[in-house]
GROMACS .gro file of C-alpha atoms in nm:
model
  320
    1MET     CA    1   1.332  -0.373  -0.224
    2LEU     CA    2   1.088  -0.470   0.079
    3CYS     CA    3   1.117  -0.792   0.083
    4CYS     CA    4   1.266  -0.971   0.421
    5PHE     CA    5   1.248  -1.276   0.634
    6PHE     CA    6   1.344  -1.389   0.996
    7SER     CA    7   1.627  -1.572   1.070
    8GLY     CA    8   1.674  -1.712   1.471
    9ILE     CA    9   1.974  -1.974   1.508
   10MET     CA   10   2.014  -1.880   1.896
   11ASP     CA   11   2.183  -2.168   2.024
   12SER     CA   12   2.481  -2.164   1.901
   13SER     CA   13   2.839  -2.175   2.025
   14ASN     CA   14   3.015  -2.014   1.737
   15SER     CA   15   2.997  -1.638   1.798
   16ASN     CA   16   2.952  -1.567   1.417
   17GLU     CA   17   2.664  -1.759   1.345
   18ILE     CA   18   2.431  -1.559   1.258
   19VAL     CA   19   2.090  -1.464   1.502
   20HIS     CA   20   1.882  -1.242   1.310
   21GLU     CA   21   1.920  -1.156   0.908
   22PHE     CA   22   1.591  -0.889   0.790
   23SER     CA   23   1.771  -0.917   0.438
   24PRO     CA   24   1.834  -0.691   0.239
   25PHE     CA   25   1.898  -0.498   0.537
   26PHE     CA   26   2.157  -0.620   0.794
   27ARG     CA   27   2.208  -0.918   0.992
   28ILE     CA   28   2.315  -0.987   1.338
   29TYR     CA   29   2.595  -1.209   1.507
   30LYS     CA   30   2.621  -1.423   1.809
   31ASN     CA   31   2.937  -1.178   1.918
   32GLY     CA   32   2.713  -0.860   1.876
   33LYS     CA   33   2.860  -0.796   1.500
   34VAL     CA   34   2.613  -0.595   1.303
   35GLU     CA   35   2.635  -0.653   0.908
   36ARG     CA   36   2.449  -0.341   0.710
   37ILE     CA   37   2.350  -0.584   0.368
   38THR     CA   38   2.223  -0.381   0.126
   39ALA     CA   39   2.420  -0.021   0.193
   40ASP     CA   40   2.596   0.246  -0.067
   41THR     CA   41   2.929   0.113   0.158
   42GLU     CA   42   3.106   0.392  -0.057
   43THR     CA   43   3.176   0.764   0.133
   44VAL     CA   44   3.253   1.051   0.003
   45PRO     CA   45   3.457   1.336   0.202
   46PRO     CA   46   3.308   1.749   0.169
   47SER     CA   47   3.451   1.918  -0.142
   48ASN     CA   48   3.331   2.187  -0.402
   49ASP     CA   49   3.183   2.024  -0.676
   50PRO     CA   50   3.392   2.116  -0.950
   51LEU     CA   51   3.090   2.091  -1.214
   52THR     CA   52   2.819   2.245  -0.982
   53GLY     CA   53   3.023   2.526  -0.726
   54VAL     CA   54   2.854   2.363  -0.467
   55GLN     CA   55   3.060   2.362  -0.136
   56THR     CA   56   3.011   2.061   0.136
   57LYS     CA   57   3.118   2.068   0.543
   58ASP     CA   58   3.047   1.840   0.881
   59THR     CA   59   2.969   1.965   1.146
   60VAL     CA   60   2.912   1.758   1.471
   61VAL     CA   61   2.586   1.864   1.636
   62SER     CA   62   2.586   1.643   1.954
   63GLN     CA   63   2.925   1.465   2.042
   64GLU     CA   64   2.675   1.256   2.312
   65ASN     CA   65   2.482   1.088   2.063
   66SER     CA   66   2.728   1.119   1.756
   67LEU     CA   67   2.509   1.349   1.587
   68SER     CA   68   2.630   1.511   1.262
   69VAL     CA   69   2.503   1.678   0.970
   70ARG     CA   70   2.668   1.780   0.634
   71LEU     CA   71   2.591   2.086   0.484
   72PHE     CA   72   2.580   2.178   0.156
   73ILE     CA   73   2.585   2.543  -0.004
   74PRO     CA   74   2.510   2.652  -0.364
   75LYS     CA   75   2.769   2.872  -0.513
   76ILE     CA   76   2.744   3.199  -0.369
   77THR     CA   77   2.750   3.516  -0.595
   78ASP     CA   78   2.623   3.779  -0.377
   79PRO     CA   79   2.771   3.755   0.035
   80THR     CA   80   2.390   3.919   0.156
   81GLN     CA   81   2.219   3.648  -0.023
   82LYS     CA   82   1.947   3.466   0.155
   83LEU     CA   83   1.814   3.136   0.043
   84PRO     CA   84   1.564   2.913   0.112
   85LEU     CA   85   1.699   2.620   0.392
   86LEU     CA   86   1.623   2.221   0.347
   87ILE     CA   87   1.653   1.996   0.598
   88TYR     CA   88   1.672   1.631   0.450
   89ILE     CA   89   1.621   1.298   0.577
   90HIS     CA   90   1.771   0.994   0.402
   91GLY     CA   91   1.616   0.645   0.392
   92GLY     CA   92   1.717   0.310   0.408
   93ALA     CA   93   1.473   0.131   0.664
   94PHE     CA   94   1.612   0.338   0.914
   95CYS     CA   95   1.908   0.100   1.012
   96ILE     CA   96   2.131   0.188   0.620
   97GLU     CA   97   2.239   0.437   0.433
   98SER     CA   98   2.357   0.812   0.530
   99PRO     CA   99   2.426   1.141   0.409
  100PHE     CA  100   2.763   1.035   0.369
  101SER     CA  101   2.734   0.817   0.105
  102SER     CA  102   2.786   0.890  -0.270
  103LEU     CA  103   2.393   0.815  -0.336
  104TYR     CA  104   2.283   1.081  -0.095
  105HIS     CA  105   2.579   1.332  -0.131
  106ASN     CA  106   2.537   1.326  -0.492
  107TYR     CA  107   2.118   1.402  -0.505
  108LEU     CA  108   2.205   1.666  -0.255
  109THR     CA  109   2.427   1.817  -0.479
  110ASP     CA  110   2.247   1.828  -0.769
  111LEU     CA  111   1.941   1.962  -0.545
  112VAL     CA  112   2.121   2.190  -0.379
  113HIS     CA  113   2.232   2.310  -0.741
  114ASN     CA  114   1.937   2.316  -0.881
  115ALA     CA  115   1.675   2.473  -0.662
  116ASN     CA  116   1.958   2.702  -0.508
  117VAL     CA  117   1.925   2.626  -0.153
  118ILE     CA  118   2.127   2.583   0.157
  119ALA     CA  119   2.050   2.215   0.253
  120VAL     CA  120   2.124   2.014   0.594
  121SER     CA  121   2.149   1.627   0.559
  122VAL     CA  122   2.130   1.446   0.860
  123GLN     CA  123   2.279   1.196   0.988
  124TYR     CA  124   2.073   1.021   1.296
  125ARG     CA  125   2.180   0.734   1.494
  126ARG     CA  126   2.066   0.398   1.258
  127ALA     CA  127   1.887   0.081   1.405
  128PRO     CA  128   1.939  -0.196   1.528
  129GLU     CA  129   2.189  -0.046   1.708
  130HIS     CA  130   2.002   0.247   1.816
  131PRO     CA  131   1.626   0.113   1.759
  132LEU     CA  132   1.368   0.331   1.740
  133PRO     CA  133   1.292   0.615   1.805
  134ALA     CA  134   1.641   0.747   1.796
  135ALA     CA  135   1.626   0.838   1.447
  136TYR     CA  136   1.275   1.068   1.535
  137ASP     CA  137   1.485   1.165   1.865
  138ASP     CA  138   1.809   1.285   1.681
  139SER     CA  139   1.596   1.462   1.404
  140TRP     CA  140   1.500   1.661   1.583
  141ALA     CA  141   1.794   1.757   1.788
  142ALA     CA  142   1.954   1.863   1.452
  143ILE     CA  143   1.651   2.052   1.377
  144GLN     CA  144   1.624   2.210   1.684
  145TRP     CA  145   2.075   2.294   1.618
  146VAL     CA  146   1.881   2.427   1.285
  147ALA     CA  147   1.729   2.698   1.522
  148SER     CA  148   1.994   2.805   1.701
  149HIS     CA  149   2.121   2.961   1.368
  150VAL     CA  150   1.820   3.186   1.365
  151ASN     CA  151   1.945   3.506   1.483
  152GLY     CA  152   2.286   3.484   1.359
  153GLU     CA  153   2.451   3.342   1.658
  154GLY     CA  154   2.474   3.033   1.609
  155SER     CA  155   2.825   2.787   1.503
  156GLU     CA  156   2.778   2.761   1.159
  157SER     CA  157   2.855   3.049   0.912
  158TRP     CA  158   2.694   2.962   0.604
  159LEU     CA  159   2.359   2.893   0.803
  160ASN     CA  160   2.420   3.254   0.995
  161GLY     CA  161   2.487   3.426   0.660
  162HIS     CA  162   2.275   3.250   0.361
  163ALA     CA  163   1.981   3.091   0.557
  164ASP     CA  164   1.621   3.227   0.495
  165PHE     CA  165   1.448   3.058   0.807
  166ASP     CA  166   1.099   3.172   0.667
  167ARG     CA  167   1.156   2.963   0.389
  168THR     CA  168   1.233   2.571   0.514
  169PHE     CA  169   1.153   2.237   0.410
  170LEU     CA  170   1.185   1.977   0.536
  171ALA     CA  171   1.210   1.663   0.287
  172GLY     CA  172   1.310   1.267   0.297
  173ASP     CA  173   1.285   0.953   0.097
  174SER     CA  174   1.142   0.609   0.228
  175ALA     CA  175   1.187   0.576   0.601
  176GLY     CA  176   1.349   0.918   0.585
  177ALA     CA  177   0.984   1.000   0.445
  178ASN     CA  178   0.860   0.878   0.767
  179ILE     CA  179   1.094   1.103   1.018
  180ALA     CA  180   1.004   1.448   0.774
  181HIS     CA  181   0.656   1.369   0.845
  182ASN     CA  182   0.705   1.282   1.197
  183MET     CA  183   0.890   1.598   1.244
  184ALA     CA  184   0.614   1.868   1.052
  185VAL     CA  185   0.401   1.675   1.312
  186ARG     CA  186   0.631   1.710   1.609
  187ALA     CA  187   0.705   2.149   1.452
  188GLY     CA  188   0.327   2.135   1.439
  189SER     CA  189   0.220   2.050   1.845
  190THR     CA  190   0.536   2.249   1.982
  191ASN     CA  191   0.647   2.550   2.030
  192GLY     CA  192   1.044   2.433   1.911
  193LEU     CA  193   1.160   2.585   1.658
  194ASN     CA  194   1.266   2.926   1.819
  195GLY     CA  195   1.147   3.112   1.469
  196VAL     CA  196   1.177   2.850   1.229
  197LYS     CA  197   0.938   2.877   0.955
  198ILE     CA  198   0.847   2.517   0.752
  199VAL     CA  199   0.718   2.663   0.456
  200GLY     CA  200   0.674   2.259   0.301
  201VAL     CA  201   0.756   1.936   0.332
  202VAL     CA  202   0.850   1.648   0.050
  203LEU     CA  203   0.783   1.264   0.101
  204ALA     CA  204   0.962   1.110  -0.154
  205HIS     CA  205   0.811   0.735  -0.230
  206PRO     CA  206   0.723   0.736   0.159
  207PHE     CA  207   0.742   0.448   0.409
  208PHE     CA  208   0.438   0.465   0.600
  209GLY     CA  209   0.300   0.114   0.800
  210ASN     CA  210  -0.017  -0.044   0.753
  211ASN     CA  211  -0.319  -0.192   0.944
  212GLU     CA  212  -0.154  -0.545   0.930
  213PRO     CA  213   0.116  -0.792   0.899
  214ASP     CA  214   0.322  -0.759   0.576
  215THR     CA  215   0.637  -0.875   0.506
  216PHE     CA  216   0.877  -0.530   0.633
  217SER     CA  217   0.670  -0.613   0.993
  218PRO     CA  218   0.890  -0.798   1.138
  219VAL     CA  219   1.252  -0.566   1.115
  220ILE     CA  220   0.971  -0.254   1.203
  221GLU     CA  221   0.888  -0.472   1.495
  222PHE     CA  222   1.264  -0.576   1.598
  223ILE     CA  223   1.357  -0.169   1.590
  224PHE     CA  224   1.066  -0.047   1.698
  225PRO     CA  225   1.024  -0.275   2.037
  226SER     CA  226   0.805  -0.043   2.294
  227VAL     CA  227   0.540   0.003   2.020
  228ARG     CA  228   0.253  -0.152   1.838
  229ILE     CA  229   0.361  -0.067   1.563
  230TYR     CA  230   0.009  -0.094   1.339
  231ASP     CA  231  -0.133   0.171   1.631
  232ASP     CA  232   0.127   0.416   1.633
  233PRO     CA  233   0.116   0.758   1.439
  234ARG     CA  234   0.446   0.752   1.422
  235ILE     CA  235   0.471   0.413   1.196
  236ASN     CA  236   0.077   0.420   1.051
  237PRO     CA  237   0.019   0.801   1.053
  238ALA     CA  238  -0.326   0.742   0.837
  239GLY     CA  239  -0.465   0.454   1.083
  240ALA     CA  240  -0.703   0.483   1.398
  241GLY     CA  241  -0.835   0.833   1.148
  242GLY     CA  242  -0.510   0.997   1.118
  243ALA     CA  243  -0.589   1.237   1.393
  244GLU     CA  244  -0.247   1.363   1.468
  245LEU     CA  245  -0.263   1.476   1.074
  246ALA     CA  246  -0.459   1.776   1.154
  247SER     CA  247  -0.126   1.940   1.306
  248LEU     CA  248   0.133   1.911   1.043
  249GLY     CA  249   0.353   2.240   1.107
  250CYS     CA  250   0.406   2.306   0.732
  251ALA     CA  251   0.171   2.469   0.448
  252ARG     CA  252   0.225   2.253   0.151
  253VAL     CA  253   0.323   1.924   0.132
  254LEU     CA  254   0.436   1.724  -0.219
  255ILE     CA  255   0.414   1.363  -0.202
  256VAL     CA  256   0.567   1.168  -0.451
  257VAL     CA  257   0.470   0.773  -0.515
  258ALA     CA  258   0.607   0.522  -0.801
  259GLY     CA  259   0.388   0.333  -0.997
  260LYS     CA  260   0.597   0.020  -0.893
  261ASP     CA  261   0.703   0.030  -0.537
  262ARG     CA  262   0.479  -0.135  -0.308
  263LEU     CA  263   0.444   0.146  -0.095
  264ARG     CA  264   0.302   0.307  -0.369
  265ASP     CA  265  -0.052   0.257  -0.192
  266ARG     CA  266   0.044   0.380   0.144
  267GLY     CA  267   0.172   0.683  -0.019
  268VAL     CA  268  -0.204   0.740  -0.161
  269ARG     CA  269  -0.387   0.650   0.114
  270TYR     CA  270  -0.123   0.885   0.348
  271TYR     CA  271  -0.251   1.170   0.039
  272GLU     CA  272  -0.575   1.124   0.143
  273ALA     CA  273  -0.592   1.035   0.457
  274LEU     CA  274  -0.397   1.447   0.475
  275LYS     CA  275  -0.652   1.574   0.277
  276ARG     CA  276  -0.968   1.457   0.501
  277SER     CA  277  -0.799   1.530   0.842
  278GLY     CA  278  -0.893   1.893   0.865
  279TRP     CA  279  -0.557   2.020   0.802
  280GLY     CA  280  -0.548   2.331   0.685
  281GLY     CA  281  -0.293   2.328   0.424
  282LEU     CA  282  -0.217   2.212   0.034
  283VAL     CA  283  -0.101   1.900  -0.076
  284GLU     CA  284  -0.052   1.715  -0.399
  285ILE     CA  285   0.064   1.373  -0.511
  286VAL     CA  286   0.249   1.259  -0.793
  287GLU     CA  287   0.249   0.907  -1.007
  288THR     CA  288   0.609   0.844  -1.197
  289GLU     CA  289   0.454   0.546  -1.369
  290GLY     CA  290   0.684   0.256  -1.485
  291GLU     CA  291   0.939   0.323  -1.149
  292ASP     CA  292   1.039   0.146  -0.803
  293HIS     CA  293   1.126   0.240  -0.523
  294VAL     CA  294   1.352   0.566  -0.500
  295PHE     CA  295   1.427   0.511  -0.836
  296HIS     CA  296   1.511   0.845  -0.849
  297LEU     CA  297   1.893   0.750  -0.631
  298LEU     CA  298   1.973   0.442  -0.831
  299ASN     CA  299   1.917   0.638  -1.171
  300PRO     CA  300   1.924   1.007  -1.102
  301ASN     CA  301   2.056   1.082  -1.511
  302CYS     CA  302   1.725   0.906  -1.604
  303ALA     CA  303   1.448   1.119  -1.794
  304LYS     CA  304   1.216   1.041  -1.505
  305ALA     CA  305   1.431   1.115  -1.175
  306ARG     CA  306   1.526   1.417  -1.432
  307VAL     CA  307   1.180   1.548  -1.409
  308MET     CA  308   1.096   1.430  -1.049
  309MET     CA  309   1.393   1.705  -0.963
  310GLU     CA  310   1.203   1.957  -1.185
  311LYS     CA  311   0.914   1.872  -0.953
  312VAL     CA  312   1.074   1.913  -0.635
  313VAL     CA  313   1.250   2.221  -0.752
  314SER     CA  314   0.964   2.382  -0.865
  315PHE     CA  315   0.761   2.322  -0.502
  316ILE     CA  316   1.064   2.447  -0.332
  317ASN     CA  317   1.063   2.773  -0.537
  318HIS     CA  318   0.732   2.789  -0.571
  319GLY     CA  319   0.651   3.232  -0.465
  320ARG     CA  320   0.972   3.303  -0.517
   0.00000   0.00000   0.00000
């Protein structure tokens, strides 16, 4: 679903004329309106899931940046129980989807139930209204907000009471996997996490750039205008020798790719670059044959999606 094209209709007197179109993601009209073309528009309110017992609630992290998160907690039987913490960053080409869509709410509910973890799902500001690096900055701000709970004195009781910050995981899919990678790099190169130990990172069908233009390049050039996307390590971490990979701030990485996904080879390239980088952790790559990009979100009950869920759960619960 990463086929895209650019359309420019700049000299129209009709404010409803399209001035930019990047299908299937978004189009921009002359009056400034942004229309998201492909997105799950069904918003799911926070709730108590009757099937799994997973509870959810939303909280605002920053009023200034409209930064918010959705928190997930499994059914708690022991009030003193500490659980691994998962910080999840949704995909959608940096410009569509949210933690509140049915797609991601249902997936995180399922993952939290199966892995028995607390999860924080980040609603970063989206392009094109907020060009990159806004999504990176917001995700880092959310992680630092999570870190403010390490001493049990944060604003959210679920994190204060039940999160084991020594067992923190980052995860994301597609563009969200790109962001999760960049958050792990930032964590490894700074001292700004205040006691949060990132044990592992899960990158599902990750979006990374290439050394040459492709069909997705016009989108990234438009939403990240301040950089050369082929050279910038945030977009192309395996490029230019992959120097930043060695500072990845975690002990383990799981990369999941899909056989029919046009991003498959970039996930493999990232895996190979990470192994060569001198980073001291353990990296594993798993391929789902015969499936396409984010199939596990679009068809979560299929057999291969369940196998992928089991792999992610096993990765989180390793050594638990």
